PDB file of C-alpha atoms in Angstrom:
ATOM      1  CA  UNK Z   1      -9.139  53.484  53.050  1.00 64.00           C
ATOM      2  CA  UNK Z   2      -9.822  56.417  55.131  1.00 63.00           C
ATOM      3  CA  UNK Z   3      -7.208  57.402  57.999  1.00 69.00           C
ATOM      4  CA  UNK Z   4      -9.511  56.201  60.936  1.00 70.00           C
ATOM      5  CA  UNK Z   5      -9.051  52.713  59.805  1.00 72.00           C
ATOM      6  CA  UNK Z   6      -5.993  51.052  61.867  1.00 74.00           C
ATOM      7  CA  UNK Z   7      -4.055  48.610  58.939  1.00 78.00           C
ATOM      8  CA  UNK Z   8      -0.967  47.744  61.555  1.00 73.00           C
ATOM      9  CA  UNK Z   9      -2.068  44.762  62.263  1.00 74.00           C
ATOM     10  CA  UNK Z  10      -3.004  43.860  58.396  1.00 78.00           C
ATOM     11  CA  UNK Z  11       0.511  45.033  57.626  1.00 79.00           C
ATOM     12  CA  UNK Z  12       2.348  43.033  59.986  1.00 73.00           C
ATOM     13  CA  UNK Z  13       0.664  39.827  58.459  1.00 70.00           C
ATOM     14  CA  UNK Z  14       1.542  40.881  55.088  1.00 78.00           C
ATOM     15  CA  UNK Z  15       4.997  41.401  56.010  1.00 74.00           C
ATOM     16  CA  UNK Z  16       4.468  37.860  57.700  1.00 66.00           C
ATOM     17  CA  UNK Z  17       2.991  35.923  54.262  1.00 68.00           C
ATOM     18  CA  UNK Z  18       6.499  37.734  52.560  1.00 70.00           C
ATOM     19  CA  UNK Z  19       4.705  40.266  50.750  1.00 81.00           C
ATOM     20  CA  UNK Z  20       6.570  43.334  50.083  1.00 83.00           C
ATOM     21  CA  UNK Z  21       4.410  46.375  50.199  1.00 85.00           C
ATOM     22  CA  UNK Z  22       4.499  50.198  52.323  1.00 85.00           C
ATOM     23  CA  UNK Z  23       0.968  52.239  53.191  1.00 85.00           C
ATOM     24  CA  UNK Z  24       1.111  55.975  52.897  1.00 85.00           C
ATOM     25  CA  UNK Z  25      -0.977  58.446  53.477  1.00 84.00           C
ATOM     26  CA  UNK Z  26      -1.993  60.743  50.688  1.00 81.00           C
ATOM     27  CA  UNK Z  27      -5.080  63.629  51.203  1.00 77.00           C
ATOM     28  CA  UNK Z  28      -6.491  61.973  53.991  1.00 76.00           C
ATOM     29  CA  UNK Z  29      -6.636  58.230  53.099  1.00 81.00           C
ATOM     30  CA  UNK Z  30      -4.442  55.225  53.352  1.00 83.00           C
ATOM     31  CA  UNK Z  31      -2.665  54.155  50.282  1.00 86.00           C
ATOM     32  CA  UNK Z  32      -1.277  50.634  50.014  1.00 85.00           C
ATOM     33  CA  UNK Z  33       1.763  50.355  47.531  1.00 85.00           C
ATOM     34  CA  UNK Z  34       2.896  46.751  46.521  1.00 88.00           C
ATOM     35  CA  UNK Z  35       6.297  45.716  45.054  1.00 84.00           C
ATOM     36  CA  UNK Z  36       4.527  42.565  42.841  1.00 84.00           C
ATOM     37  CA  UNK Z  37       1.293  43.961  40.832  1.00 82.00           C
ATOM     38  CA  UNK Z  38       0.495  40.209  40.780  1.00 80.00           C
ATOM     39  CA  UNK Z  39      -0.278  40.261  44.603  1.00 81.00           C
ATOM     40  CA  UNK Z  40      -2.538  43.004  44.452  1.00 82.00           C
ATOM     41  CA  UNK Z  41      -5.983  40.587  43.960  1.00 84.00           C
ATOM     42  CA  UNK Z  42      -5.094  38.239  47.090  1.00 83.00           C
ATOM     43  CA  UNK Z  43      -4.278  40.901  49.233  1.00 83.00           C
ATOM     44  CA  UNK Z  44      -7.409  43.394  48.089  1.00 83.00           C
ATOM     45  CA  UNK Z  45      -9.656  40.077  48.738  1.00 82.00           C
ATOM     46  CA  UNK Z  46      -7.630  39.710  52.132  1.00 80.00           C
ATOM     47  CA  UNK Z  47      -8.216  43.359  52.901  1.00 82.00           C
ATOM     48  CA  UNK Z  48     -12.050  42.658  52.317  1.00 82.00           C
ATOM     49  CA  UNK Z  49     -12.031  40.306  54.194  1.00 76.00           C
ATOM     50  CA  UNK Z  50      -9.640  41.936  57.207  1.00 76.00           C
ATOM     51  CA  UNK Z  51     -12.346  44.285  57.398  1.00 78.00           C
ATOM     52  CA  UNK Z  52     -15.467  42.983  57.585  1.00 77.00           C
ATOM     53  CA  UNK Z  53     -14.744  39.508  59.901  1.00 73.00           C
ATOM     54  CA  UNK Z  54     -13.843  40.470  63.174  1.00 73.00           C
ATOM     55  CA  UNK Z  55     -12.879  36.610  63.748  1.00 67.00           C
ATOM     56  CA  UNK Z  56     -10.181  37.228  61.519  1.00 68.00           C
ATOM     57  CA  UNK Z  57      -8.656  41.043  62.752  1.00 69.00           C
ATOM     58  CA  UNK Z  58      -8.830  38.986  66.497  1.00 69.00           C
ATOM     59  CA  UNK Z  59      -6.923  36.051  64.855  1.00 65.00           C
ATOM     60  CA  UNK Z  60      -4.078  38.021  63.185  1.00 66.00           C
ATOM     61  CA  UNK Z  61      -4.018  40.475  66.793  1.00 66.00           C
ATOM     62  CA  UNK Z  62      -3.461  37.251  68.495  1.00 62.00           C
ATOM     63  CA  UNK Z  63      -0.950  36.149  66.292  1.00 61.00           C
ATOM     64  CA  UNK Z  64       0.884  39.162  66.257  1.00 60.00           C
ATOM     65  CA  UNK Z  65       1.460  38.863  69.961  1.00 60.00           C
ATOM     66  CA  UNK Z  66       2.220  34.906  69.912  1.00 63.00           C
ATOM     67  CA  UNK Z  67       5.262  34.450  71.533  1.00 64.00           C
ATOM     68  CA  UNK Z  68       5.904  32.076  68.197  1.00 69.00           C
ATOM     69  CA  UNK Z  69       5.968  35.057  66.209  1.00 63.00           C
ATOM     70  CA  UNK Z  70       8.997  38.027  65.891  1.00 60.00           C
ATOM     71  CA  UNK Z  71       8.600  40.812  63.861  1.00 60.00           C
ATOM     72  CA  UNK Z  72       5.727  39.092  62.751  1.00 61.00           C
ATOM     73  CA  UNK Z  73       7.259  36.061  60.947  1.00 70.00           C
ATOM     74  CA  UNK Z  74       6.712  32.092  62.362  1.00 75.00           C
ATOM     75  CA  UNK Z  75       9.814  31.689  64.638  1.00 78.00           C
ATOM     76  CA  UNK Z  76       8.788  28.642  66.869  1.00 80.00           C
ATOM     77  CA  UNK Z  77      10.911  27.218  69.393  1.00 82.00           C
ATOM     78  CA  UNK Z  78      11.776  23.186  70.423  1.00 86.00           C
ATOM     79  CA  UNK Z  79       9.061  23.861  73.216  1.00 86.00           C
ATOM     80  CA  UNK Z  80       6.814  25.068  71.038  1.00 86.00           C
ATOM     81  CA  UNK Z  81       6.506  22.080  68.604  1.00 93.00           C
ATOM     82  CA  UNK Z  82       8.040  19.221  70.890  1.00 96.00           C
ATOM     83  CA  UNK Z  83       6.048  16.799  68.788  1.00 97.00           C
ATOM     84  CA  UNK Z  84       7.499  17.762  65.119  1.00 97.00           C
ATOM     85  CA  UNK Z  85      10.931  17.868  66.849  1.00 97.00           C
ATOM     86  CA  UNK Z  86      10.796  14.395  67.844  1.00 97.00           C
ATOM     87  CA  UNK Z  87       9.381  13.529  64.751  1.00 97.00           C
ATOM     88  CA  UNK Z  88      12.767  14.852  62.773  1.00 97.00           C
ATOM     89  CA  UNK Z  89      15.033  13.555  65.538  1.00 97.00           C
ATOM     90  CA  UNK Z  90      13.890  10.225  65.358  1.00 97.00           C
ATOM     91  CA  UNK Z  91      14.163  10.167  61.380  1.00 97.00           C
ATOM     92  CA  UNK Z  92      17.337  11.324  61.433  1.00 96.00           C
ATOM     93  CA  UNK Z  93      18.377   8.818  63.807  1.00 96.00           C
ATOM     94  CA  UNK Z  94      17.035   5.889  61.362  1.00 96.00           C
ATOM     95  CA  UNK Z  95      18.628   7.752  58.602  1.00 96.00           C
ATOM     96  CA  UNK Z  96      22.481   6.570  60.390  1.00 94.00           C
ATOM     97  CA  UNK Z  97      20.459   3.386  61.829  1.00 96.00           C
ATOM     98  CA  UNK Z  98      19.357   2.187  58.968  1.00 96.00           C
ATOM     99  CA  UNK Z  99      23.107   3.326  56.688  1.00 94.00           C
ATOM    100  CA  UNK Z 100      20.379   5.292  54.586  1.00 93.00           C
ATOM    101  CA  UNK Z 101      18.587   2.379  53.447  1.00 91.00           C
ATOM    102  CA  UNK Z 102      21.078  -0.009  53.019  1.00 92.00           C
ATOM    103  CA  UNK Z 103      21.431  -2.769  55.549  1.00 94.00           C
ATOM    104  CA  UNK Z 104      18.904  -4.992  57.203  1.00 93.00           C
ATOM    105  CA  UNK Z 105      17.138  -2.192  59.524  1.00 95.00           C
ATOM    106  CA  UNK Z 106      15.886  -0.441  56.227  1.00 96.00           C
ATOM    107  CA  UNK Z 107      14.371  -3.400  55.021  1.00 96.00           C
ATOM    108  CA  UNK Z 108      12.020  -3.949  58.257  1.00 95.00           C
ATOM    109  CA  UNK Z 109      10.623  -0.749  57.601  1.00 97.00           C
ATOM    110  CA  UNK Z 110       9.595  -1.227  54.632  1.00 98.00           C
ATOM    111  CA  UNK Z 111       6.013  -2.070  53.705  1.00 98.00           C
ATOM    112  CA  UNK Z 112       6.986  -5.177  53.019  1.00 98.00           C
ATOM    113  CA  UNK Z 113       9.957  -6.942  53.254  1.00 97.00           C
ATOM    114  CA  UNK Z 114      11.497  -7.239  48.975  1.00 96.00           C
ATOM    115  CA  UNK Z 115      13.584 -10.430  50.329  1.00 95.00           C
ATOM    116  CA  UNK Z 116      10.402 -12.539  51.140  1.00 96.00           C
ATOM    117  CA  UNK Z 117       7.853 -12.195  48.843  1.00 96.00           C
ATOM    118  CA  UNK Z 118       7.765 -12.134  44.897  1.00 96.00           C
ATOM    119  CA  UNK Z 119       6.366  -7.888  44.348  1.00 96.00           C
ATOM    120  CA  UNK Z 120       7.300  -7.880  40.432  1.00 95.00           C
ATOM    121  CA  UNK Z 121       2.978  -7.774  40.048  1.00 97.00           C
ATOM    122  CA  UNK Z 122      -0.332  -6.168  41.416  1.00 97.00           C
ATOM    123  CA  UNK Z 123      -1.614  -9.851  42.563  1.00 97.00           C
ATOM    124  CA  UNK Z 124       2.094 -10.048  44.270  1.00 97.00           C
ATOM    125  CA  UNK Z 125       2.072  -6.945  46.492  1.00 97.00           C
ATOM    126  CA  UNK Z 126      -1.559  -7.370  47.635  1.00 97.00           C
ATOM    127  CA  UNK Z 127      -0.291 -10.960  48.618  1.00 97.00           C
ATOM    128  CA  UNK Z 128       2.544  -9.702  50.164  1.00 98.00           C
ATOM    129  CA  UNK Z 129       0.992  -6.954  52.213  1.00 98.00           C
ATOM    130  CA  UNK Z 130      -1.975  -9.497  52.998  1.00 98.00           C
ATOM    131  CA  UNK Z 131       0.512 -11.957  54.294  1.00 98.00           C
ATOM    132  CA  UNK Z 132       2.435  -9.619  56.122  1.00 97.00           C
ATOM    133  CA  UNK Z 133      -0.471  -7.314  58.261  1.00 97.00           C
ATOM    134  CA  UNK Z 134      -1.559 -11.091  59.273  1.00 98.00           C
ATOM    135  CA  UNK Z 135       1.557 -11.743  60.885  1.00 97.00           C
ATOM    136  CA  UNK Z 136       1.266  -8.729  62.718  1.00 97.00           C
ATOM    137  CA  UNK Z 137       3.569  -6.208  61.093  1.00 97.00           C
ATOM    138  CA  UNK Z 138       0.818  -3.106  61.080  1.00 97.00           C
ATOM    139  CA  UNK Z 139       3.955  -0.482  61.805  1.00 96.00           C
ATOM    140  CA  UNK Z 140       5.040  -0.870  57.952  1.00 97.00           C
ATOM    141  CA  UNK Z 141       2.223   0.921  57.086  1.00 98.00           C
ATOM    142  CA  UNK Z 142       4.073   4.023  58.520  1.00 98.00           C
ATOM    143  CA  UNK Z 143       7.464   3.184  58.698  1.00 97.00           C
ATOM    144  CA  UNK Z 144       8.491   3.947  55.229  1.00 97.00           C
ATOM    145  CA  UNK Z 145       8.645   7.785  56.018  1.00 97.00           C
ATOM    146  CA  UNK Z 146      11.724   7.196  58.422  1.00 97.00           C
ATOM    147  CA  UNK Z 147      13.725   5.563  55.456  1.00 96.00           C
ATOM    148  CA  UNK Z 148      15.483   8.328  53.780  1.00 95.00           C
ATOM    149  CA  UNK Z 149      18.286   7.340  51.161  1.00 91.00           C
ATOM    150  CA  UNK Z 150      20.697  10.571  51.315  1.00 90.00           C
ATOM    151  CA  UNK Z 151      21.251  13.297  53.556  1.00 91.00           C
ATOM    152  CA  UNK Z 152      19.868  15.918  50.625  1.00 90.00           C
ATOM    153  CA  UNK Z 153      16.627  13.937  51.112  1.00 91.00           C
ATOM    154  CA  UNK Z 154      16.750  14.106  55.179  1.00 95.00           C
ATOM    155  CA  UNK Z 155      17.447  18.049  55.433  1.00 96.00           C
ATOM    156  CA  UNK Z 156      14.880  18.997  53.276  1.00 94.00           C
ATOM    157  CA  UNK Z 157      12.181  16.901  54.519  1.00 96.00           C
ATOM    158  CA  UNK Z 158      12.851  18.370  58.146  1.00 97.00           C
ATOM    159  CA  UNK Z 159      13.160  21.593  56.866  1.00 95.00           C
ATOM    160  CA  UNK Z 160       9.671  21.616  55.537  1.00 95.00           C
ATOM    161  CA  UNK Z 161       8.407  19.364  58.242  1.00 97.00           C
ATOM    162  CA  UNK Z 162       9.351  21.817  60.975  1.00 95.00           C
ATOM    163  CA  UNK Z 163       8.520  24.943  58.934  1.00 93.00           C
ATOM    164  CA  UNK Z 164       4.379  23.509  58.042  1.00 95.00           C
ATOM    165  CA  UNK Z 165       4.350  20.499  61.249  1.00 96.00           C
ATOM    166  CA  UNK Z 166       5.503  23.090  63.924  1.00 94.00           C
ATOM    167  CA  UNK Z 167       2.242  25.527  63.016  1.00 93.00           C
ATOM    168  CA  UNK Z 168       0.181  22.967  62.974  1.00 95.00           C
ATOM    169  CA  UNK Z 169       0.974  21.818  66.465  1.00 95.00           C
ATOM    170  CA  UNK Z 170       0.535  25.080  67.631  1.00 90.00           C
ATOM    171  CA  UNK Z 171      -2.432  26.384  66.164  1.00 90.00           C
ATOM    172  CA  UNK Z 172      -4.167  23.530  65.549  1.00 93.00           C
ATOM    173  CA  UNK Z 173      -2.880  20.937  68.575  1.00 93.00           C
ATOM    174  CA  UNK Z 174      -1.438  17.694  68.508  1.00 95.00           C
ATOM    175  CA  UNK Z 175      -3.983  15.347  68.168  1.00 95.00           C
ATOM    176  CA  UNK Z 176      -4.549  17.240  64.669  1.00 96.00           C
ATOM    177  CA  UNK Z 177      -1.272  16.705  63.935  1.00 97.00           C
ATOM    178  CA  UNK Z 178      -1.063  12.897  64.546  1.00 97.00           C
ATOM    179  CA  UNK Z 179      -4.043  12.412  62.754  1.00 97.00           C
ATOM    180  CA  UNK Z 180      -2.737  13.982  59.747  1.00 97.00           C
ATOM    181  CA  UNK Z 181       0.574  12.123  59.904  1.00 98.00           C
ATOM    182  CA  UNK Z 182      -1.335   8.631  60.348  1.00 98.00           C
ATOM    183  CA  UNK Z 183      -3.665   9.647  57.479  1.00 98.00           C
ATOM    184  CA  UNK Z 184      -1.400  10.878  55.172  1.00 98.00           C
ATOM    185  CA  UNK Z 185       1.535   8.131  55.785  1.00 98.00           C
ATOM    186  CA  UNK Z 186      -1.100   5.432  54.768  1.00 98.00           C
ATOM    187  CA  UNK Z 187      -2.878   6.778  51.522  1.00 98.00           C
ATOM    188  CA  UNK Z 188       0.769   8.029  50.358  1.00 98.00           C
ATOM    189  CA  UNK Z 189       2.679   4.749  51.536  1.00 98.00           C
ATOM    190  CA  UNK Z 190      -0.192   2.693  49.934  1.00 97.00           C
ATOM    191  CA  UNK Z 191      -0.647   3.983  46.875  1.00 97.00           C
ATOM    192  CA  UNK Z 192       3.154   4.400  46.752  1.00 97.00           C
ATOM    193  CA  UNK Z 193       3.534   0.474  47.103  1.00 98.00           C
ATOM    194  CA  UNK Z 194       0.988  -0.439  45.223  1.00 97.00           C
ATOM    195  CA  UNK Z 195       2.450   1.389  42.113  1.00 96.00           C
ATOM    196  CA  UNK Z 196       5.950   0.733  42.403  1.00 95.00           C
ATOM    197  CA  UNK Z 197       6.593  -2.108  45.198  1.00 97.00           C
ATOM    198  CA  UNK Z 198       8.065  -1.817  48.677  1.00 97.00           C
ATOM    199  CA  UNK Z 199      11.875   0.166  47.349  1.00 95.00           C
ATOM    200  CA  UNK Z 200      11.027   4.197  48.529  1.00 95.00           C
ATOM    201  CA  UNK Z 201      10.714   5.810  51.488  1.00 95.00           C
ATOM    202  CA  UNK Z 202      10.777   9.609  53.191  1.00 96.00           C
ATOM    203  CA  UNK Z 203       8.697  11.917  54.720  1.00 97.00           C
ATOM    204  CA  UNK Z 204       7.708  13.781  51.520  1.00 96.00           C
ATOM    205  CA  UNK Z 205       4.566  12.334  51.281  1.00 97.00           C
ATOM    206  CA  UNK Z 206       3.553  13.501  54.813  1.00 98.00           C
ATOM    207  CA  UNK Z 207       5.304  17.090  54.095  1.00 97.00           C
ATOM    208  CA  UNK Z 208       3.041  17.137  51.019  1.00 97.00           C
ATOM    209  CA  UNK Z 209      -0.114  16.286  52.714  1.00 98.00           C
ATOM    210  CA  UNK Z 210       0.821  19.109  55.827  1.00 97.00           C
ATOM    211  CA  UNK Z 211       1.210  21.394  52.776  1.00 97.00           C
ATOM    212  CA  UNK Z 212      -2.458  20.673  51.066  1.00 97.00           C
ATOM    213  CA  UNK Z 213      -3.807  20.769  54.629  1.00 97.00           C
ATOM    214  CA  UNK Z 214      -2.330  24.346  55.227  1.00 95.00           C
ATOM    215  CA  UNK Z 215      -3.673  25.746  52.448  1.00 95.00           C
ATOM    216  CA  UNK Z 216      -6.921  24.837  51.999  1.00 95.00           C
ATOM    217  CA  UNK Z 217      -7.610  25.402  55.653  1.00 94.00           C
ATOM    218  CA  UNK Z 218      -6.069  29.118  55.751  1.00 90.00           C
ATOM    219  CA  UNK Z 219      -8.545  29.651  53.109  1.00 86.00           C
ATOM    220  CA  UNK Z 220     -11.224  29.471  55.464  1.00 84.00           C
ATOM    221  CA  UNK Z 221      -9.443  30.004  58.998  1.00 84.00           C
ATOM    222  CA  UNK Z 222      -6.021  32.318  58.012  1.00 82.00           C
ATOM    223  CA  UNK Z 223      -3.502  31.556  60.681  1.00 82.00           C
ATOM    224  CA  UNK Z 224      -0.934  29.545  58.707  1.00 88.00           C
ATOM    225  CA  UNK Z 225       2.566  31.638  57.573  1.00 86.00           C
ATOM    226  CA  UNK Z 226       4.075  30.380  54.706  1.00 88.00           C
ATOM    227  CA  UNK Z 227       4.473  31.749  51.308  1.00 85.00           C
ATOM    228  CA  UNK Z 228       1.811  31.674  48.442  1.00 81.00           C
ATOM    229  CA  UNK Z 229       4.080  30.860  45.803  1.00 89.00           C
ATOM    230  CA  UNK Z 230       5.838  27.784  48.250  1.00 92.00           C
ATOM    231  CA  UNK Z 231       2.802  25.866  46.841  1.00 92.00           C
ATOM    232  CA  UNK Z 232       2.910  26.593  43.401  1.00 93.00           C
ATOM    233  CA  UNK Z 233       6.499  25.261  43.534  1.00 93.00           C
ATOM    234  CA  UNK Z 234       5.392  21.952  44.971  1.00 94.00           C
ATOM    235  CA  UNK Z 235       2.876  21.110  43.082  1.00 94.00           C
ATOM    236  CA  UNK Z 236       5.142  22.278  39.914  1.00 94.00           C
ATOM    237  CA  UNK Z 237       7.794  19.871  41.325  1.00 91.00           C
ATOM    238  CA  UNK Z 238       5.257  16.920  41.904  1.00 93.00           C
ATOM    239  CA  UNK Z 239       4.278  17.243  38.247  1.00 93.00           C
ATOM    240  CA  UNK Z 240       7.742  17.585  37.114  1.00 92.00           C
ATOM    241  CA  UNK Z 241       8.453  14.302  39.062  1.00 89.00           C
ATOM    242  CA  UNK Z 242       6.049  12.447  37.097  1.00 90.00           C
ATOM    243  CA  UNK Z 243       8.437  12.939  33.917  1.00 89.00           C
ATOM    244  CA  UNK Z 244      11.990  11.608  32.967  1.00 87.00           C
ATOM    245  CA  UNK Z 245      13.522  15.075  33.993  1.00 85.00           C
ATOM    246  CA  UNK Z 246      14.317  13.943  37.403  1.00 80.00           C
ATOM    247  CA  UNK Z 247      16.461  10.944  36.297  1.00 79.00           C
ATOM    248  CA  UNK Z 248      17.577  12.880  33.807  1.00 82.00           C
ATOM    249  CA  UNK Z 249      19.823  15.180  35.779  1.00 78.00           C
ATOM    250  CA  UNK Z 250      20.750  12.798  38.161  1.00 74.00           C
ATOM    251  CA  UNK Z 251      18.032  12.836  41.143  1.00 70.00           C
ATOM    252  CA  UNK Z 252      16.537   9.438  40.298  1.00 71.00           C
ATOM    253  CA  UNK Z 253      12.839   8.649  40.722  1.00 77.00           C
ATOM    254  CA  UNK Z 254      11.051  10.236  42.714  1.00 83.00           C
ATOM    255  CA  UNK Z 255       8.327   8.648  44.887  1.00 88.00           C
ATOM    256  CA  UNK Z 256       6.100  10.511  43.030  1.00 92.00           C
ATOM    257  CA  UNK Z 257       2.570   8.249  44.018  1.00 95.00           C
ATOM    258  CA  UNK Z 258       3.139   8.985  47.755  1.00 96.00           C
ATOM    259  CA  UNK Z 259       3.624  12.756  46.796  1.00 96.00           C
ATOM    260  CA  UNK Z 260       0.483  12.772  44.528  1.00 97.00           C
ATOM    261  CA  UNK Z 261      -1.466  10.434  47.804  1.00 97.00           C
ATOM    262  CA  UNK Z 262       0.224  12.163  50.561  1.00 97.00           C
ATOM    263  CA  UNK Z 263      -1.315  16.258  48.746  1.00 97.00           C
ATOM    264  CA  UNK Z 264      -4.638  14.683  48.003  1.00 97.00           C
ATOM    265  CA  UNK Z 265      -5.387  13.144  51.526  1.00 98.00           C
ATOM    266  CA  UNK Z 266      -4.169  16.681  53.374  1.00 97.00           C
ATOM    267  CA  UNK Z 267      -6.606  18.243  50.859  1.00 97.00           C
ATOM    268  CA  UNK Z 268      -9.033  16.445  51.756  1.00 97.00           C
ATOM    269  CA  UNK Z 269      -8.510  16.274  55.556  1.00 97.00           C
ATOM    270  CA  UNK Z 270      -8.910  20.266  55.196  1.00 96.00           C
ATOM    271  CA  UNK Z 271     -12.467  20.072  54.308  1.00 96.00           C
ATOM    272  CA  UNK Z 272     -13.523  16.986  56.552  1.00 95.00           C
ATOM    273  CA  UNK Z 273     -11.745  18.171  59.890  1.00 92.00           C
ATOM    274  CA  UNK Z 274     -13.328  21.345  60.979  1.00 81.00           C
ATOM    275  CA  UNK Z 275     -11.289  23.684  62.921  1.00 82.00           C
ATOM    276  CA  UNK Z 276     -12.679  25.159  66.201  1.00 68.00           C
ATOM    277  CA  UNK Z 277     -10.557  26.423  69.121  1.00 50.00           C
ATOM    278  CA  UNK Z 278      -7.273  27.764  68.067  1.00 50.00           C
ATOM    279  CA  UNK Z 279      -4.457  28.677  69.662  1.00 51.00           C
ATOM    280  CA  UNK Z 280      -2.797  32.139  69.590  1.00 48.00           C
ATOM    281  CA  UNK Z 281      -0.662  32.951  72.262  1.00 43.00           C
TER     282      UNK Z 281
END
């Protein structure tokens, strides 16, 4: 790349994805040095692209002069992302509510609740969710993800929540980011329950679907900040749920259907929710 051609602002959102790299200048071009050979693909495909959409050098300017963004890494504030905040507040609050899932608060927001209805069998849970959505009870559907059954369980969950959730409500609004958690809660909850009965809970299955939504949609629309390889390690981990390891060393089982449900609904919300206006700054 020839000296004429400005990369500050492409180098500022590398710095921002976490990838370690310098440019020099050597006999009149630009020379881009990376610390990870395996990044050097992406970010020559990124480059390409840098280049020749202008939609993206104006999206990456405006990001670099977001007010959510220092030294060019996602750094949102409560204002910024009231919406996630209150979110994570109000599941913490149920976590110390509800004694972490053990007294009768936990079980009324559960799909349904175990102490009523026989859930041993498929024809028993549809029965039981039948009976109960008839009598009213529609907020079980979501109210799983505020039952969380240790504070491990909790802090991560918000961690990730606020990390993904807070970009989203930035970039993409709120009424994105509702839709999303309604969506997500109810194919992960569902297909949680349906495999395994009405005994999990969390917000994993939302933080997984915010994940598959974030990544599929940068792919068309980069504005997202979050490590490549933080997907690789979730999906590794979702697999890895799906085998005795887990129990093995002492984590118990994992709510791996609402994981699975909760990746493959924010996949697929990426390609039926088109993105149009964003925010920047």
């Amino acid at each position: 790349m020839d000296t004429t051609v400005n990369l500050a602002g492409f180098s500022r959102w590398l710095n921002g994805q976490g990838v370690t790299h310098r440019i020099t200048e050597e006999g009149g071009f630009q020379v881009l040095w990376l610390e990870d050979p395996a990044h050097a693909e992406p970010v020559l495909s990124a480059l390409d692209r840098f280049m020749a959409e202008p939609e993206i050098r104006e999206a990456v300017d405006r990001q670099n002069r977001s007010p959510v963004f220092v030294g060019g890494r996602w750094q949102p504030s409560p204002r910024h992302a009231p919406l996630v905040l209150g979110i994570i507040v109000f599941a913490v609050a149920m976590v110390w509510l509800t004694a972490m899932g053990q007294n009768e608060l936990a079980a009324s927001l559960m799909v349904i609740d175990p102490r009523d209805y026989d859930w041993s069998t498929m024809a028993g849970r549809i029965e039981a969710l039948t009976a109960t959505l008839a009598s009213g009870q529609v907020w079980r559907l979501l109210t799983p993800d505020f039952l969380h059954f240790s504070w491990t369980h909790i802090i991560f969950n918000s961690v990730m929540l606020w990390f993904l959730g807070s970009q989203i409500e930035w970039f993409d609004g709120r009424a994105r980011l509702v839709t999303l958690f309604v969506m997500t809660s109810l194919i992960s909850n569902g297909l949680q329950y349906f495999v395994s009965g009405p005994l999990f809970g969390g917000l994993s299955g939302v933080v997984y679907g915010i994940l598959g939504y974030c990544w599929l949609s940068q792919r068309s629309a980069p504005r997202f900040q979050f490590p490549p390889a933080l997907v690789t390690f979730a999906v590794a981990w979702m697999v890895i749920g799906f085998t005795p390891l887990p129990e093995m060393i002492g984590l118990g089982r994992m709510a791996n259907e609402a994981h699975l449900g909760g990746f493959v609904a924010g996949l697929a919300l990426a390609v039926v929710l088109p993105v149009k206006g964003r925010r920047g700054a």
